[in-house]
Each structure stands twice: as structure tokens, then as C-alpha cells.
Amino acid sequence: MDRKHITVFIMDDQPLFRKALRAGLGEADDIRVLGDSAVSEDALELVESLAPSIVLVDSTPSRHRGLYLVRRLTQRYPNAAIIVMTSLPDDAELFEAIRSGATAYISKQATGEDIIALMRRVREGDFPLNENLISNPRVAERVLMEFQNLAHNQHLPGLTAPLSPREMEVPELIRDGCMN
């Protein structure tokens, strides 16, 4: 089976981390790193010119800047999957990554093998954020509240019921700690 190459762009403020990540990803024969840069508006132009299939974006040290760029990337380049990397994983950041349109969320303490495996799953169409959501009832509760707020918002015609009653049961069960 011929595997499609994963093309990657890395956005991280730490040049040494970018270099180490490039070296680690270079060990995989199905991954090609097209470029890297600091987390900045200028990186958006590089992403546009290189058209990677995956963009790795560091959310730290300035979470708001990183997640703002994630939101911009998902709007401008909907075909690129965005993986948020973080030094300090927390529930609030995970929720904001979901709201920003990220496809996956991973700790920078993960191994190179973990990051490669995650990127391969993303290439196959998985959304690993779902696992973080399912294993974290507090985040599931926030997502549920967000959908409930959307359902009650009169300013969004056509979106008054984004989920059916049955679909609303799933996040409620996750919030309550149910796994299946």
C-alpha cells in the first residue's frame, strides 16, 4: 500500500525545539517537514506558500497568540489539519483549542513516536481531540454548555438546535463520567 506523505509546517517560538522536532520527524519516511517559523502572523504567509497537510502550532508562552493563529489558519486553510502543541496542558486551553478549530492537541512532553503516530491518525481522518474530550468530563461539560448557549441564542437563525435531543445526551453522559 502506497502511503500518502504527510507534509508539515512547524510554528514554535523556540528555535532549538523546532530543530529537534524537525530531526525527529525526519526519521519517519512518510513525513516531510516543509518549513518552520516562530509563532507569528508572518508564518501564515509561509503556510500559504507551502500548503502543508498539517501545521504544528505551539500555544505557549502566549496562549492567546497561538490560538488566535490557529483560528486564522483554520479559516484561511481549511484543508490543513492543525495540531496544537503545549508545554502546560490544561482544560481551559484544550477547550479553546477546540473552539479555535484544532484537529488535535498534544503535550510538548510527548515523544517523537507519539507525535508521529498522532500525525498519522490525523492523516487518516481521525480527530484526536475527541479522546481528550471524552476523557475529561470538565471539558465535555464546557462543550455542552457552549452548544446549549448556541441553542438559546436568537441571533443565529437556523442554528437554534445544533444538536438533536439524542445528540445532546452524549456530552451530558460524558460530563457525568460515562465512557461508553
PDB file of C-alpha atoms in Angstrom:
ATOM      1  CA  MET A   1       0.000   0.000   0.000  1.00  0.00           C
ATOM      2  CA  ASP A   2       1.456   3.338  -1.070  1.00  0.00           C
ATOM      3  CA  ARG A   3       1.199   5.734   1.859  1.00  0.00           C
ATOM      4  CA  LYS A   4       0.489   9.371   1.142  1.00  0.00           C
ATOM      5  CA  HIS A   5       3.205  11.661   2.506  1.00  0.00           C
ATOM      6  CA  ILE A   6       2.355  13.932   5.394  1.00  0.00           C
ATOM      7  CA  THR A   7       3.646  17.439   4.755  1.00  0.00           C
ATOM      8  CA  VAL A   8       4.252  19.501   7.875  1.00  0.00           C
ATOM      9  CA  PHE A   9       4.909  23.085   8.877  1.00  0.00           C
ATOM     10  CA  ILE A  10       6.117  23.814  12.433  1.00  0.00           C
ATOM     11  CA  MET A  11       5.281  27.042  14.322  1.00  0.00           C
ATOM     12  CA  ASP A  12       7.149  27.365  17.595  1.00  0.00           C
ATOM     13  CA  ASP A  13       8.951  30.259  19.253  1.00  0.00           C
ATOM     14  CA  GLN A  14      11.870  28.090  20.382  1.00  0.00           C
ATOM     15  CA  PRO A  15      14.364  27.531  17.534  1.00  0.00           C
ATOM     16  CA  LEU A  16      16.030  24.621  19.337  1.00  0.00           C
ATOM     17  CA  PHE A  17      12.690  22.837  19.790  1.00  0.00           C
ATOM     18  CA  ARG A  18      11.857  23.369  16.101  1.00  0.00           C
ATOM     19  CA  LYS A  19      15.213  21.926  15.097  1.00  0.00           C
ATOM     20  CA  ALA A  20      14.794  18.898  17.382  1.00  0.00           C
ATOM     21  CA  LEU A  21      11.238  18.315  16.147  1.00  0.00           C
ATOM     22  CA  ARG A  22      12.380  18.522  12.513  1.00  0.00           C
ATOM     23  CA  ALA A  23      15.091  15.954  13.251  1.00  0.00           C
ATOM     24  CA  GLY A  24      12.637  13.637  14.999  1.00  0.00           C
ATOM     25  CA  LEU A  25      10.049  13.883  12.251  1.00  0.00           C
ATOM     26  CA  GLY A  26      12.751  13.350   9.643  1.00  0.00           C
ATOM     27  CA  GLU A  27      13.152   9.777  10.884  1.00  0.00           C
ATOM     28  CA  ALA A  28       9.710   8.887   9.517  1.00  0.00           C
ATOM     29  CA  ASP A  29       9.758   8.002   5.838  1.00  0.00           C
ATOM     30  CA  ASP A  30       6.195   9.227   5.256  1.00  0.00           C
ATOM     31  CA  ILE A  31       6.658  12.701   6.788  1.00  0.00           C
ATOM     32  CA  ARG A  32       8.213  15.725   5.089  1.00  0.00           C
ATOM     33  CA  VAL A  33       8.799  18.934   7.042  1.00  0.00           C
ATOM     34  CA  LEU A  34       8.328  21.781   4.570  1.00  0.00           C
ATOM     35  CA  GLY A  35       9.359  24.595   6.887  1.00  0.00           C
ATOM     36  CA  ASP A  36       9.224  26.172  10.298  1.00  0.00           C
ATOM     37  CA  SER A  37       8.981  29.590  11.905  1.00  0.00           C
ATOM     38  CA  ALA A  38       8.179  31.394  15.112  1.00  0.00           C
ATOM     39  CA  VAL A  39       4.508  31.728  16.055  1.00  0.00           C
ATOM     40  CA  SER A  40       3.654  34.908  14.162  1.00  0.00           C
ATOM     41  CA  GLU A  41       1.452  36.474  11.520  1.00  0.00           C
ATOM     42  CA  ASP A  42       4.350  36.123   9.058  1.00  0.00           C
ATOM     43  CA  ALA A  43       4.059  32.342   9.397  1.00  0.00           C
ATOM     44  CA  LEU A  44       0.608  32.490   7.787  1.00  0.00           C
ATOM     45  CA  GLU A  45       2.187  33.578   4.512  1.00  0.00           C
ATOM     46  CA  LEU A  46       4.676  30.709   4.689  1.00  0.00           C
ATOM     47  CA  VAL A  47       1.870  28.235   5.296  1.00  0.00           C
ATOM     48  CA  GLU A  48       0.023  29.633   2.300  1.00  0.00           C
ATOM     49  CA  SER A  49       3.032  29.292   0.011  1.00  0.00           C
ATOM     50  CA  LEU A  50       3.995  25.782   1.210  1.00  0.00           C
ATOM     51  CA  ALA A  51       0.459  24.308   1.605  1.00  0.00           C
ATOM     52  CA  PRO A  52       1.274  21.640   4.235  1.00  0.00           C
ATOM     53  CA  SER A  53      -1.265  18.986   5.166  1.00  0.00           C
ATOM     54  CA  ILE A  54      -0.538  19.502   8.892  1.00  0.00           C
ATOM     55  CA  VAL A  55       0.538  22.586  10.837  1.00  0.00           C
ATOM     56  CA  LEU A  56       2.009  22.085  14.316  1.00  0.00           C
ATOM     57  CA  VAL A  57       1.366  25.231  16.388  1.00  0.00           C
ATOM     58  CA  ASP A  58       2.840  25.949  19.807  1.00  0.00           C
ATOM     59  CA  SER A  59       0.285  27.568  22.090  1.00  0.00           C
ATOM     60  CA  THR A  60       2.814  28.686  24.680  1.00  0.00           C
ATOM     61  CA  PRO A  61       4.152  31.043  26.008  1.00  0.00           C
ATOM     62  CA  SER A  62       1.344  33.280  24.713  1.00  0.00           C
ATOM     63  CA  ARG A  63      -1.712  31.023  24.529  1.00  0.00           C
ATOM     64  CA  HIS A  64      -3.877  33.759  23.072  1.00  0.00           C
ATOM     65  CA  ARG A  65      -1.474  34.485  20.214  1.00  0.00           C
ATOM     66  CA  GLY A  66      -1.059  30.789  19.369  1.00  0.00           C
ATOM     67  CA  LEU A  67      -4.774  30.013  19.479  1.00  0.00           C
ATOM     68  CA  TYR A  68      -5.571  33.200  17.549  1.00  0.00           C
ATOM     69  CA  LEU A  69      -3.284  31.935  14.783  1.00  0.00           C
ATOM     70  CA  VAL A  70      -4.948  28.505  14.960  1.00  0.00           C
ATOM     71  CA  ARG A  71      -8.286  30.208  14.336  1.00  0.00           C
ATOM     72  CA  ARG A  72      -6.802  32.187  11.417  1.00  0.00           C
ATOM     73  CA  LEU A  73      -5.213  29.047   9.955  1.00  0.00           C
ATOM     74  CA  THR A  74      -8.462  27.072  10.078  1.00  0.00           C
ATOM     75  CA  GLN A  75     -10.291  29.929   8.362  1.00  0.00           C
ATOM     76  CA  ARG A  76      -7.711  30.561   5.647  1.00  0.00           C
ATOM     77  CA  TYR A  77      -6.536  26.983   5.054  1.00  0.00           C
ATOM     78  CA  PRO A  78      -9.411  24.610   5.793  1.00  0.00           C
ATOM     79  CA  ASN A  79      -7.601  21.674   4.163  1.00  0.00           C
ATOM     80  CA  ALA A  80      -4.722  21.817   6.639  1.00  0.00           C
ATOM     81  CA  ALA A  81      -5.104  19.958   9.926  1.00  0.00           C
ATOM     82  CA  ILE A  82      -3.926  21.981  12.915  1.00  0.00           C
ATOM     83  CA  ILE A  83      -2.250  20.247  15.856  1.00  0.00           C
ATOM     84  CA  VAL A  84      -1.819  22.404  18.954  1.00  0.00           C
ATOM     85  CA  MET A  85       1.305  21.666  20.990  1.00  0.00           C
ATOM     86  CA  THR A  86       1.541  22.891  24.559  1.00  0.00           C
ATOM     87  CA  SER A  87       4.083  22.918  27.353  1.00  0.00           C
ATOM     88  CA  LEU A  88       1.402  23.254  30.001  1.00  0.00           C
ATOM     89  CA  PRO A  89      -1.717  21.248  29.075  1.00  0.00           C
ATOM     90  CA  ASP A  90      -4.862  22.347  30.864  1.00  0.00           C
ATOM     91  CA  ASP A  91      -8.627  22.134  30.470  1.00  0.00           C
ATOM     92  CA  ALA A  92      -9.135  25.773  29.535  1.00  0.00           C
ATOM     93  CA  GLU A  93      -6.535  25.599  26.791  1.00  0.00           C
ATOM     94  CA  LEU A  94      -7.948  22.333  25.448  1.00  0.00           C
ATOM     95  CA  PHE A  95     -11.388  23.921  25.281  1.00  0.00           C
ATOM     96  CA  GLU A  96     -10.007  26.986  23.498  1.00  0.00           C
ATOM     97  CA  ALA A  97      -8.155  24.725  21.046  1.00  0.00           C
ATOM     98  CA  ILE A  98     -11.480  23.026  20.270  1.00  0.00           C
ATOM     99  CA  ARG A  99     -13.169  26.393  19.776  1.00  0.00           C
ATOM    100  CA  SER A 100     -10.307  27.546  17.553  1.00  0.00           C
ATOM    101  CA  GLY A 101     -10.760  24.596  15.202  1.00  0.00           C
ATOM    102  CA  ALA A 102      -7.741  22.484  16.101  1.00  0.00           C
ATOM    103  CA  THR A 103      -7.759  18.879  14.953  1.00  0.00           C
ATOM    104  CA  ALA A 104      -5.550  17.580  17.754  1.00  0.00           C
ATOM    105  CA  TYR A 105      -3.923  18.701  20.997  1.00  0.00           C
ATOM    106  CA  ILE A 106      -0.691  17.267  22.390  1.00  0.00           C
ATOM    107  CA  SER A 107       1.777  17.980  25.161  1.00  0.00           C
ATOM    108  CA  LYS A 108       5.280  19.015  24.128  1.00  0.00           C
ATOM    109  CA  GLN A 109       6.484  16.380  26.585  1.00  0.00           C
ATOM    110  CA  ALA A 110       5.224  13.696  24.172  1.00  0.00           C
ATOM    111  CA  THR A 111       7.795  11.512  22.472  1.00  0.00           C
ATOM    112  CA  GLY A 112       8.655  11.830  18.799  1.00  0.00           C
ATOM    113  CA  GLU A 113       6.916   8.497  18.240  1.00  0.00           C
ATOM    114  CA  ASP A 114       3.751   9.860  19.891  1.00  0.00           C
ATOM    115  CA  ILE A 115       3.745  12.935  17.660  1.00  0.00           C
ATOM    116  CA  ILE A 116       4.353  10.850  14.525  1.00  0.00           C
ATOM    117  CA  ALA A 117       1.559   8.440  15.491  1.00  0.00           C
ATOM    118  CA  LEU A 118      -0.777  11.379  16.131  1.00  0.00           C
ATOM    119  CA  MET A 119       0.022  12.904  12.740  1.00  0.00           C
ATOM    120  CA  ARG A 120      -0.638   9.593  11.012  1.00  0.00           C
ATOM    121  CA  ARG A 121      -4.017   9.354  12.738  1.00  0.00           C
ATOM    122  CA  VAL A 122      -4.856  12.879  11.641  1.00  0.00           C
ATOM    123  CA  ARG A 123      -3.873  11.982   8.056  1.00  0.00           C
ATOM    124  CA  GLU A 124      -6.349   9.077   8.222  1.00  0.00           C
ATOM    125  CA  GLY A 125      -9.154  11.453   9.208  1.00  0.00           C
ATOM    126  CA  ASP A 126      -9.190  10.952  12.983  1.00  0.00           C
ATOM    127  CA  PHE A 127      -9.837  13.876  15.310  1.00  0.00           C
ATOM    128  CA  PRO A 128      -7.822  13.000  18.426  1.00  0.00           C
ATOM    129  CA  LEU A 129      -9.298  15.981  20.269  1.00  0.00           C
ATOM    130  CA  ASN A 130     -12.297  13.732  20.810  1.00  0.00           C
ATOM    131  CA  GLU A 131     -10.248  11.470  23.089  1.00  0.00           C
ATOM    132  CA  ASN A 132      -9.201  14.435  25.218  1.00  0.00           C
ATOM    133  CA  LEU A 133     -12.820  15.480  25.414  1.00  0.00           C
ATOM    134  CA  ILE A 134     -14.125  12.031  26.315  1.00  0.00           C
ATOM    135  CA  SER A 135     -11.505  11.504  28.997  1.00  0.00           C
ATOM    136  CA  ASN A 136     -12.092  14.928  30.508  1.00  0.00           C
ATOM    137  CA  PRO A 137     -15.612  15.483  31.903  1.00  0.00           C
ATOM    138  CA  ARG A 138     -14.933  19.166  32.719  1.00  0.00           C
ATOM    139  CA  VAL A 139     -14.164  19.934  29.072  1.00  0.00           C
ATOM    140  CA  ALA A 140     -17.194  17.913  27.943  1.00  0.00           C
ATOM    141  CA  GLU A 141     -19.328  19.997  30.282  1.00  0.00           C
ATOM    142  CA  ARG A 142     -17.972  23.235  28.784  1.00  0.00           C
ATOM    143  CA  VAL A 143     -18.652  21.967  25.248  1.00  0.00           C
ATOM    144  CA  LEU A 144     -22.186  21.017  26.290  1.00  0.00           C
ATOM    145  CA  MET A 145     -22.748  24.472  27.775  1.00  0.00           C
ATOM    146  CA  GLU A 146     -21.462  26.056  24.572  1.00  0.00           C
ATOM    147  CA  PHE A 147     -23.964  24.075  22.486  1.00  0.00           C
ATOM    148  CA  GLN A 148     -26.744  24.921  24.907  1.00  0.00           C
ATOM    149  CA  ASN A 149     -25.867  28.612  24.641  1.00  0.00           C
ATOM    150  CA  LEU A 150     -25.955  28.341  20.853  1.00  0.00           C
ATOM    151  CA  ALA A 151     -29.361  26.701  21.026  1.00  0.00           C
ATOM    152  CA  HIS A 152     -30.714  29.568  23.116  1.00  0.00           C
ATOM    153  CA  ASN A 153     -29.118  32.342  21.074  1.00  0.00           C
ATOM    154  CA  GLN A 154     -31.805  34.025  18.993  1.00  0.00           C
ATOM    155  CA  HIS A 155     -29.218  35.845  16.839  1.00  0.00           C
ATOM    156  CA  LEU A 156     -28.316  32.677  14.929  1.00  0.00           C
ATOM    157  CA  PRO A 157     -31.264  31.694  12.761  1.00  0.00           C
ATOM    158  CA  GLY A 158     -31.020  28.149  11.512  1.00  0.00           C
ATOM    159  CA  LEU A 159     -28.744  27.182  14.386  1.00  0.00           C
ATOM    160  CA  THR A 160     -31.325  27.193  17.132  1.00  0.00           C
ATOM    161  CA  ALA A 161     -30.916  23.434  17.572  1.00  0.00           C
ATOM    162  CA  PRO A 162     -27.373  22.467  16.582  1.00  0.00           C
ATOM    163  CA  LEU A 163     -27.808  19.006  18.101  1.00  0.00           C
ATOM    164  CA  SER A 164     -30.788  16.706  18.367  1.00  0.00           C
ATOM    165  CA  PRO A 165     -32.028  15.765  21.859  1.00  0.00           C
ATOM    166  CA  ARG A 166     -30.325  12.363  21.498  1.00  0.00           C
ATOM    167  CA  GLU A 167     -27.061  14.003  20.414  1.00  0.00           C
ATOM    168  CA  MET A 168     -27.254  16.296  23.447  1.00  0.00           C
ATOM    169  CA  GLU A 169     -27.378  13.230  25.710  1.00  0.00           C
ATOM    170  CA  VAL A 170     -23.861  12.153  24.691  1.00  0.00           C
ATOM    171  CA  PRO A 171     -21.961  15.192  26.105  1.00  0.00           C
ATOM    172  CA  GLU A 172     -24.171  15.068  29.208  1.00  0.00           C
ATOM    173  CA  LEU A 173     -23.211  11.436  29.785  1.00  0.00           C
ATOM    174  CA  ILE A 174     -19.542  12.244  29.218  1.00  0.00           C
ATOM    175  CA  ARG A 175     -19.845  15.128  31.692  1.00  0.00           C
ATOM    176  CA  ASP A 176     -21.263  12.642  34.192  1.00  0.00           C
ATOM    177  CA  GLY A 177     -18.219  10.395  33.742  1.00  0.00           C
ATOM    178  CA  CYS A 178     -19.685   7.700  31.489  1.00  0.00           C
ATOM    179  CA  MET A 179     -17.199   6.284  28.994  1.00  0.00           C
ATOM    180  CA  ASN A 180     -19.355   4.231  26.579  1.00  0.00           C
TER     181      ASN A 180
END
